[in-house]
């Protein structure tokens, strides 16, 4: 069976205030063309179809168009909800859509119920594990401690139990939306850490033939059987080095896997440039970046006048401007943003405690802070689910 693995469409999202709907529509057209020309048997979409729980109408219309075009090809699609999606909203009409070959998996309770797609060698069982917010699904899976590894392990226990009851030789594909250990994140993914731990080991998914992951925006291979497709378009300048693509996966009769990357159309390359304003305006080596989307970091010791307007004369698609004067780290004029760069909420809170009290938090206080951040994030997730 040949299937196309994609994820993280984020329909409705913009890129530094540049609307991406046209580029997203071009990607959908590219996906449909790939399905038709490469004789794809199934499409899997591993979450974050939309960028927010209540997407704009234009994004919903594009999603509707994508489903109609895939259904018209007669190619089944299996799709899960991600941490940006409202599972309840995305799952509306799932029963009816399933009759047209569009299989939405948004309910945690259905993790062990696969979509069965046959080929010449028997059935392939596609198990959809939607994004599992630990605090909201712990009761469903009967786990005492709410953590990503715990709930995913419980969901995979259901997958393996169902698979064991099926005829020998039944091949299996799992769709999951998670941060798996070894994956390389970017700046455009929403933090999903619980208890200070965001990632789960790849071994959680042992026992299946292929794991189609979503959440991280860079296409990457964790093992031959565990892969991220990445987002088809860039959504932050941290993705400047990404090659945007999908995985075209062939699953053989014995469950062996071969995968080929299929590049996605990107409207413009991304580039990060750094130097003083005069250096950036004059450096001939930067000529290849003049039509790219640009993030410029200015190292001038004093902020120059009208930097964005002057940069735009040479780099008309400059979207982001960062000031990072070349100063020693202990310089009192170093910006607050620079001092916080790379530090998570927990670390910033602990630094604040140390600043106002003269000593950092002890182990109990760190636990209290971590629980508080987890509670806020879980409450935000619950609010999105209820919208």
CSV table of C-alpha atoms in Angstrom, one decimal:
chain,number,residue,atom,x,y,z
A,1,UNK,CA,0.0,0.0,0.0
A,2,UNK,CA,1.2,3.5,-0.9
A,3,UNK,CA,0.2,6.3,1.3
A,4,UNK,CA,1.0,10.0,1.6
A,5,UNK,CA,2.0,11.2,5.1
A,6,UNK,CA,1.4,14.9,5.9
A,7,UNK,CA,0.6,17.1,8.9
A,8,UNK,CA,0.5,20.5,10.4
A,9,UNK,CA,-1.4,22.4,7.6
A,10,UNK,CA,-2.3,25.2,10.1
A,11,UNK,CA,-5.0,26.4,7.7
A,12,UNK,CA,-5.8,30.1,8.5
A,13,UNK,CA,-2.3,30.9,9.9
A,14,UNK,CA,-0.3,33.9,8.7
A,15,UNK,CA,3.5,34.4,8.6
A,16,UNK,CA,4.5,37.6,10.2
A,17,UNK,CA,1.3,39.3,9.1
A,18,UNK,CA,1.6,37.9,5.5
A,19,UNK,CA,-1.6,35.9,4.7
A,20,UNK,CA,-0.8,32.3,3.8
A,21,UNK,CA,-4.2,31.2,2.5
A,22,UNK,CA,-3.1,31.4,-1.2
A,23,UNK,CA,0.0,29.3,-0.4
A,24,UNK,CA,-2.0,26.9,1.6
A,25,UNK,CA,-4.4,26.5,-1.4
A,26,UNK,CA,-1.4,25.9,-3.7
A,27,UNK,CA,-0.2,23.2,-1.3
A,28,UNK,CA,-3.6,21.5,-1.3
A,29,UNK,CA,-3.5,21.5,-5.1
A,30,UNK,CA,0.0,20.0,-5.0
A,31,UNK,CA,-1.2,17.3,-2.6
A,32,UNK,CA,-4.1,16.3,-4.8
A,33,UNK,CA,-1.9,16.3,-7.9
A,34,UNK,CA,0.7,14.1,-6.1
A,35,UNK,CA,-2.1,11.7,-5.0
A,36,UNK,CA,-3.3,11.4,-8.6
A,37,UNK,CA,0.1,11.2,-10.4
A,38,UNK,CA,1.9,9.0,-7.9
A,39,UNK,CA,-1.1,6.6,-7.6
A,40,UNK,CA,-1.5,7.0,-3.9
A,41,UNK,CA,-3.8,4.6,-2.1
A,42,UNK,CA,-4.4,6.7,1.1
A,43,UNK,CA,-3.6,10.0,2.7
A,44,UNK,CA,-2.8,10.5,6.4
A,45,UNK,CA,-2.9,13.9,8.1
A,46,UNK,CA,-1.4,13.8,11.5
A,47,UNK,CA,-3.1,16.8,13.2
A,48,UNK,CA,-3.1,20.6,13.3
A,49,UNK,CA,-5.3,20.8,10.3
A,50,UNK,CA,-6.3,24.3,11.5
A,51,UNK,CA,-4.2,26.9,13.4
A,52,UNK,CA,-6.8,27.6,16.1
A,53,UNK,CA,-9.8,26.1,17.7
A,54,UNK,CA,-12.2,28.4,15.9
A,55,UNK,CA,-10.7,28.9,12.4
A,56,UNK,CA,-11.7,31.7,10.0
A,57,UNK,CA,-14.4,30.9,7.4
A,58,UNK,CA,-11.8,31.1,4.6
A,59,UNK,CA,-9.8,28.3,6.2
A,60,UNK,CA,-12.9,26.1,6.7
A,61,UNK,CA,-13.8,26.6,3.0
A,62,UNK,CA,-10.2,25.5,2.0
A,63,UNK,CA,-10.5,22.5,4.2
A,64,UNK,CA,-13.9,21.6,2.7
A,65,UNK,CA,-12.4,22.0,-0.8
A,66,UNK,CA,-9.5,19.7,0.1
A,67,UNK,CA,-11.9,17.0,1.3
A,68,UNK,CA,-14.1,17.2,-1.7
A,69,UNK,CA,-11.1,16.9,-4.1
A,70,UNK,CA,-9.7,13.9,-2.2
A,71,UNK,CA,-13.1,12.2,-2.1
A,72,UNK,CA,-13.5,12.8,-5.8
A,73,UNK,CA,-10.3,10.9,-6.5
A,74,UNK,CA,-11.7,8.0,-4.5
A,75,UNK,CA,-8.7,8.0,-2.2
A,76,UNK,CA,-9.4,7.4,1.5
A,77,UNK,CA,-8.1,9.9,3.9
A,78,UNK,CA,-7.4,9.4,7.6
A,79,UNK,CA,-7.0,12.5,9.7
A,80,UNK,CA,-6.5,13.3,13.4
A,81,UNK,CA,-6.9,16.4,15.5
A,82,UNK,CA,-3.8,18.2,16.8
A,83,UNK,CA,-3.2,20.5,19.8
A,84,UNK,CA,-4.2,23.5,17.7
A,85,UNK,CA,-7.5,22.0,16.6
A,86,UNK,CA,-10.7,21.8,18.4
A,87,UNK,CA,-11.3,18.1,18.4
A,88,UNK,CA,-15.0,18.5,18.9
A,89,UNK,CA,-15.4,21.0,16.0
A,90,UNK,CA,-13.1,19.1,13.6
A,91,UNK,CA,-15.0,15.8,14.4
A,92,UNK,CA,-18.5,17.2,13.5
A,93,UNK,CA,-20.0,15.1,10.7
A,94,UNK,CA,-17.3,12.4,11.0
A,95,UNK,CA,-19.8,9.6,10.6
A,96,UNK,CA,-21.1,11.1,7.3
A,97,UNK,CA,-17.7,11.9,6.0
A,98,UNK,CA,-16.5,8.4,6.7
A,99,UNK,CA,-19.0,7.2,4.1
A,100,UNK,CA,-17.2,9.3,1.6
A,101,UNK,CA,-13.8,7.9,2.6
A,102,UNK,CA,-12.8,10.8,4.8
A,103,UNK,CA,-12.0,9.2,8.2
A,104,UNK,CA,-11.7,11.8,11.1
A,105,UNK,CA,-10.3,10.5,14.3
A,106,UNK,CA,-10.8,13.1,17.1
A,107,UNK,CA,-12.1,11.0,20.0
A,108,UNK,CA,-9.5,9.5,22.5
A,109,UNK,CA,-11.9,6.7,23.2
A,110,UNK,CA,-11.5,5.5,19.6
A,111,UNK,CA,-7.7,5.0,19.7
A,112,UNK,CA,-8.1,1.3,19.5
A,113,UNK,CA,-10.6,1.3,16.6
A,114,UNK,CA,-8.8,1.4,13.3
A,115,UNK,CA,-9.7,2.4,9.8
A,116,UNK,CA,-9.3,-0.8,7.8
A,117,UNK,CA,-8.1,-0.3,4.2
A,118,UNK,CA,-7.5,-3.3,2.0
A,119,UNK,CA,-4.9,-4.0,-0.6
A,120,UNK,CA,-3.8,-7.1,-2.6
A,121,UNK,CA,-2.1,-8.5,0.5
A,122,UNK,CA,-4.9,-8.0,3.1
A,123,UNK,CA,-5.9,-5.2,5.5
A,124,UNK,CA,-3.9,-2.3,6.7
A,125,UNK,CA,-5.1,-1.0,10.0
A,126,UNK,CA,-4.8,2.8,10.4
A,127,UNK,CA,-5.1,3.8,14.1
A,128,UNK,CA,-5.7,7.5,14.7
A,129,UNK,CA,-4.4,8.9,18.1
A,130,UNK,CA,-5.6,12.5,18.3
A,131,UNK,CA,-3.6,14.9,20.4
A,132,UNK,CA,-4.0,13.6,23.9
A,133,UNK,CA,-3.9,16.4,26.5
A,134,UNK,CA,-2.9,14.5,29.6
A,135,UNK,CA,-5.1,16.4,32.1
A,136,UNK,CA,-8.2,15.9,30.0
A,137,UNK,CA,-7.8,12.2,29.1
A,138,UNK,CA,-6.4,10.6,32.2
A,139,UNK,CA,-9.8,9.3,33.3
A,140,UNK,CA,-10.4,7.8,29.8
A,141,UNK,CA,-7.2,5.8,30.0
A,142,UNK,CA,-7.4,5.1,33.7
A,143,UNK,CA,-3.9,6.4,34.5
A,144,UNK,CA,-2.9,7.8,37.9
A,145,UNK,CA,-0.3,10.2,36.7
A,146,UNK,CA,-1.2,12.6,33.9
A,147,UNK,CA,1.8,12.8,31.5
A,148,UNK,CA,2.3,12.5,27.8
A,149,UNK,CA,4.2,9.3,28.0
A,150,UNK,CA,1.7,7.7,30.3
A,151,UNK,CA,-1.4,8.5,28.2
A,152,UNK,CA,0.3,7.7,24.9
A,153,UNK,CA,1.5,4.4,26.3
A,154,UNK,CA,-2.1,3.6,27.4
A,155,UNK,CA,-3.4,4.5,24.0
A,156,UNK,CA,-0.8,2.3,22.3
A,157,UNK,CA,-1.8,-0.6,24.7
A,158,UNK,CA,-5.3,-0.4,23.1
A,159,UNK,CA,-3.8,-0.3,19.6
A,160,UNK,CA,-1.6,-3.4,20.3
A,161,UNK,CA,-4.5,-5.3,21.9
A,162,UNK,CA,-6.8,-4.6,18.9
A,163,UNK,CA,-4.0,-5.6,16.5
A,164,UNK,CA,-3.3,-8.8,18.3
A,165,UNK,CA,-6.9,-9.9,17.8
A,166,UNK,CA,-6.7,-9.4,14.1
A,167,UNK,CA,-5.6,-12.0,11.5
A,168,UNK,CA,-1.9,-12.7,11.4
A,169,UNK,CA,-0.1,-10.4,8.9
A,170,UNK,CA,-2.4,-7.5,9.4
A,171,UNK,CA,-0.2,-4.4,8.8
A,172,UNK,CA,-0.5,-1.3,10.9
A,173,UNK,CA,-0.1,2.5,10.7
A,174,UNK,CA,-0.4,4.8,13.7
A,175,UNK,CA,-1.1,8.5,13.4
A,176,UNK,CA,-0.1,10.5,16.4
A,177,UNK,CA,0.4,14.2,17.4
A,178,UNK,CA,3.2,14.4,19.9
A,179,UNK,CA,6.7,15.5,20.7
A,180,UNK,CA,8.8,12.4,20.4
A,181,UNK,CA,12.3,12.3,21.9
A,182,UNK,CA,15.0,13.0,19.3
A,183,UNK,CA,12.8,15.3,17.3
A,184,UNK,CA,14.1,18.8,16.5
A,185,UNK,CA,11.5,21.6,17.4
A,186,UNK,CA,11.2,25.1,15.9
A,187,UNK,CA,9.8,28.3,17.3
A,188,UNK,CA,6.4,27.9,15.7
A,189,UNK,CA,5.1,24.9,17.7
A,190,UNK,CA,3.0,25.5,20.7
A,191,UNK,CA,4.5,24.3,24.0
A,192,UNK,CA,2.9,21.0,25.2
A,193,UNK,CA,5.2,20.3,28.2
A,194,UNK,CA,3.6,18.7,31.2
A,195,UNK,CA,5.5,18.6,34.5
A,196,UNK,CA,8.4,20.1,32.7
A,197,UNK,CA,8.5,17.2,30.3
A,198,UNK,CA,7.4,17.6,26.7
A,199,UNK,CA,8.7,14.6,24.9
A,200,UNK,CA,8.0,10.8,24.9
A,201,UNK,CA,10.3,8.0,23.8
A,202,UNK,CA,9.9,6.5,20.3
A,203,UNK,CA,9.7,3.1,22.0
A,204,UNK,CA,6.1,4.0,23.1
A,205,UNK,CA,5.1,3.1,19.5
A,206,UNK,CA,6.8,-0.3,19.3
A,207,UNK,CA,4.8,-3.0,17.7
A,208,UNK,CA,3.4,-1.3,14.6
A,209,UNK,CA,4.8,-1.0,11.1
A,210,UNK,CA,4.8,2.8,10.6
A,211,UNK,CA,4.2,5.8,12.9
A,212,UNK,CA,3.0,9.0,11.0
A,213,UNK,CA,3.8,11.8,13.4
A,214,UNK,CA,2.6,15.4,13.5
A,215,UNK,CA,3.4,18.5,15.7
A,216,UNK,CA,7.1,19.3,14.9
A,217,UNK,CA,7.4,21.4,11.8
A,218,UNK,CA,10.6,20.0,10.4
A,219,UNK,CA,10.5,16.8,8.3
A,220,UNK,CA,12.6,14.3,10.1
A,221,UNK,CA,13.3,10.6,10.5
A,222,UNK,CA,13.5,9.3,14.1
A,223,UNK,CA,13.7,5.6,12.9
A,224,UNK,CA,12.9,4.0,9.6
A,225,UNK,CA,9.4,3.4,10.9
A,226,UNK,CA,8.8,6.6,13.0
A,227,UNK,CA,8.8,9.9,11.0
A,228,UNK,CA,7.6,13.5,11.1
A,229,UNK,CA,6.3,14.9,7.8
A,230,UNK,CA,6.7,18.5,9.1
A,231,UNK,CA,4.5,21.4,8.1
A,232,UNK,CA,4.1,22.0,4.3
A,233,UNK,CA,4.8,25.7,4.7
A,234,UNK,CA,7.1,27.7,7.0
A,235,UNK,CA,5.5,29.5,10.0
A,236,UNK,CA,8.6,31.0,11.7
A,237,UNK,CA,12.1,32.0,10.7
A,238,UNK,CA,13.5,29.2,12.8
A,239,UNK,CA,12.3,27.0,9.8
A,240,UNK,CA,14.6,28.8,7.4
A,241,UNK,CA,16.7,25.7,7.0
A,242,UNK,CA,13.8,23.3,6.5
A,243,UNK,CA,13.1,21.5,3.3
A,244,UNK,CA,9.3,21.4,3.3
A,245,UNK,CA,8.0,18.1,2.1
A,246,UNK,CA,5.7,15.1,2.6
A,247,UNK,CA,6.5,11.4,3.0
A,248,UNK,CA,5.4,9.0,0.2
A,249,UNK,CA,5.4,5.7,2.0
A,250,UNK,CA,5.3,2.2,0.5
A,251,UNK,CA,4.2,-0.5,3.0
A,252,UNK,CA,5.0,-3.9,1.6
A,253,UNK,CA,3.2,-7.2,2.1
A,254,UNK,CA,5.6,-8.1,5.0
A,255,UNK,CA,5.3,-4.7,6.7
A,256,UNK,CA,8.6,-3.4,5.4
A,257,UNK,CA,8.7,0.3,4.8
A,258,UNK,CA,10.3,2.5,2.1
A,259,UNK,CA,9.8,6.3,2.1
A,260,UNK,CA,10.5,9.1,-0.4
A,261,UNK,CA,10.3,12.8,0.3
A,262,UNK,CA,8.0,14.8,-2.0
A,263,UNK,CA,8.8,18.5,-1.9
A,264,UNK,CA,6.1,21.1,-1.3
A,265,UNK,CA,5.8,24.4,-3.1
A,266,UNK,CA,6.9,27.3,-0.9
A,267,UNK,CA,6.1,30.9,-2.0
A,268,UNK,CA,9.5,32.3,-1.1
A,269,UNK,CA,12.7,31.1,0.6
A,270,UNK,CA,13.4,32.2,4.1
A,271,UNK,CA,16.6,33.8,5.2
A,272,UNK,CA,18.2,35.3,8.4
A,273,UNK,CA,20.8,38.0,7.9
A,274,UNK,CA,22.9,39.6,10.6
A,275,UNK,CA,25.2,42.6,10.8
A,276,UNK,CA,25.1,46.4,11.0
A,277,UNK,CA,22.6,48.2,8.8
A,278,UNK,CA,25.3,49.5,6.5
A,279,UNK,CA,26.9,46.0,6.2
A,280,UNK,CA,23.5,44.5,5.2
A,281,UNK,CA,22.8,47.2,2.7
A,282,UNK,CA,26.2,46.9,1.0
A,283,UNK,CA,27.3,43.3,1.2
A,284,UNK,CA,27.2,41.8,-2.3
A,285,UNK,CA,27.2,38.3,-0.8
A,286,UNK,CA,23.6,38.9,0.3
A,287,UNK,CA,22.3,39.5,-3.3
A,288,UNK,CA,20.7,36.0,-3.5
A,289,UNK,CA,18.5,36.9,-0.6
A,290,UNK,CA,16.9,40.0,-2.1
A,291,UNK,CA,13.7,38.3,-3.1
A,292,UNK,CA,13.4,36.1,0.1
A,293,UNK,CA,11.4,36.7,3.2
A,294,UNK,CA,14.0,38.2,5.5
A,295,UNK,CA,14.6,38.4,9.2
A,296,UNK,CA,17.3,41.0,9.8
A,297,UNK,CA,19.3,41.2,13.0
A,298,UNK,CA,21.0,44.5,13.4
A,299,UNK,CA,24.2,44.6,15.5
A,300,UNK,CA,24.7,48.4,15.5
A,301,UNK,CA,25.7,49.6,18.9
A,302,UNK,CA,23.1,52.4,18.6
A,303,UNK,CA,19.7,51.8,16.9
A,304,UNK,CA,19.9,53.4,13.4
A,305,UNK,CA,17.2,55.7,12.0
A,306,UNK,CA,14.5,54.2,9.8
A,307,UNK,CA,16.0,50.7,9.6
A,308,UNK,CA,13.0,48.9,8.2
A,309,UNK,CA,12.4,51.4,5.4
A,310,UNK,CA,16.1,51.4,4.5
A,311,UNK,CA,16.3,47.6,4.5
A,312,UNK,CA,13.1,47.3,2.4
A,313,UNK,CA,14.8,49.2,-0.4
A,314,UNK,CA,17.2,46.3,-0.9
A,315,UNK,CA,15.2,43.5,0.7
A,316,UNK,CA,11.5,44.4,-0.1
A,317,UNK,CA,10.2,41.3,1.7
A,318,UNK,CA,11.8,42.0,5.0
A,319,UNK,CA,9.3,40.8,7.6
A,320,UNK,CA,11.1,40.9,10.9
A,321,UNK,CA,13.6,43.2,12.5
A,322,UNK,CA,15.7,42.2,15.6
A,323,UNK,CA,18.1,44.5,17.5
A,324,UNK,CA,21.0,42.7,19.0
A,325,UNK,CA,23.9,45.2,19.6
A,326,UNK,CA,27.3,43.7,20.0
A,327,UNK,CA,27.8,44.1,23.7
A,328,UNK,CA,29.1,41.9,26.5
A,329,UNK,CA,26.4,39.7,28.1
A,330,UNK,CA,26.8,41.5,31.5
A,331,UNK,CA,26.3,44.9,29.9
A,332,UNK,CA,23.3,46.6,31.8
A,333,UNK,CA,21.9,47.8,28.5
A,334,UNK,CA,21.5,44.3,27.1
A,335,UNK,CA,17.8,43.9,26.3
A,336,UNK,CA,15.3,42.1,28.4
A,337,UNK,CA,14.3,39.9,25.5
A,338,UNK,CA,17.9,38.9,24.9
A,339,UNK,CA,18.3,37.9,28.6
A,340,UNK,CA,15.2,35.7,28.3
A,341,UNK,CA,16.1,34.1,25.0
A,342,UNK,CA,16.0,30.3,25.2
A,343,UNK,CA,14.5,30.2,28.7
A,344,UNK,CA,11.1,28.6,29.4
A,345,UNK,CA,8.4,29.9,31.7
A,346,UNK,CA,9.6,27.7,34.6
A,347,UNK,CA,13.1,29.0,34.4
A,348,UNK,CA,12.0,32.6,34.1
A,349,UNK,CA,9.8,32.2,37.2
A,350,UNK,CA,12.6,30.6,39.2
A,351,UNK,CA,14.9,33.5,38.2
A,352,UNK,CA,12.3,35.9,39.4
A,353,UNK,CA,12.1,34.2,42.8
A,354,UNK,CA,15.9,34.3,43.1
A,355,UNK,CA,15.9,38.0,42.2
A,356,UNK,CA,13.4,39.1,44.7
A,357,UNK,CA,14.3,36.7,47.6
A,358,UNK,CA,18.1,36.3,47.1
A,359,UNK,CA,17.8,32.6,46.7
A,360,UNK,CA,16.2,30.3,44.2
A,361,UNK,CA,13.2,28.0,44.9
A,362,UNK,CA,13.7,24.7,46.7
A,363,UNK,CA,12.5,21.4,45.3
A,364,UNK,CA,9.0,21.7,46.7
A,365,UNK,CA,8.6,25.3,45.4
A,366,UNK,CA,9.8,24.3,42.0
A,367,UNK,CA,7.1,21.6,42.0
A,368,UNK,CA,4.5,24.1,43.0
A,369,UNK,CA,5.6,26.4,40.1
A,370,UNK,CA,5.5,23.6,37.6
A,371,UNK,CA,2.1,22.4,38.8
A,372,UNK,CA,0.8,26.0,38.4
A,373,UNK,CA,2.1,26.3,34.9
A,374,UNK,CA,0.6,22.9,34.0
A,375,UNK,CA,-2.8,23.8,35.5
A,376,UNK,CA,-2.9,27.0,33.5
A,377,UNK,CA,-2.0,25.2,30.3
A,378,UNK,CA,-4.6,22.5,31.0
A,379,UNK,CA,-7.2,25.1,31.7
A,380,UNK,CA,-6.5,26.8,28.4
A,381,UNK,CA,-6.8,23.5,26.6
A,382,UNK,CA,-10.1,22.7,28.3
A,383,UNK,CA,-11.4,26.2,27.3
A,384,UNK,CA,-10.5,25.5,23.7
A,385,UNK,CA,-12.2,22.2,23.7
A,386,UNK,CA,-15.4,23.8,25.1
A,387,UNK,CA,-15.5,26.6,22.5
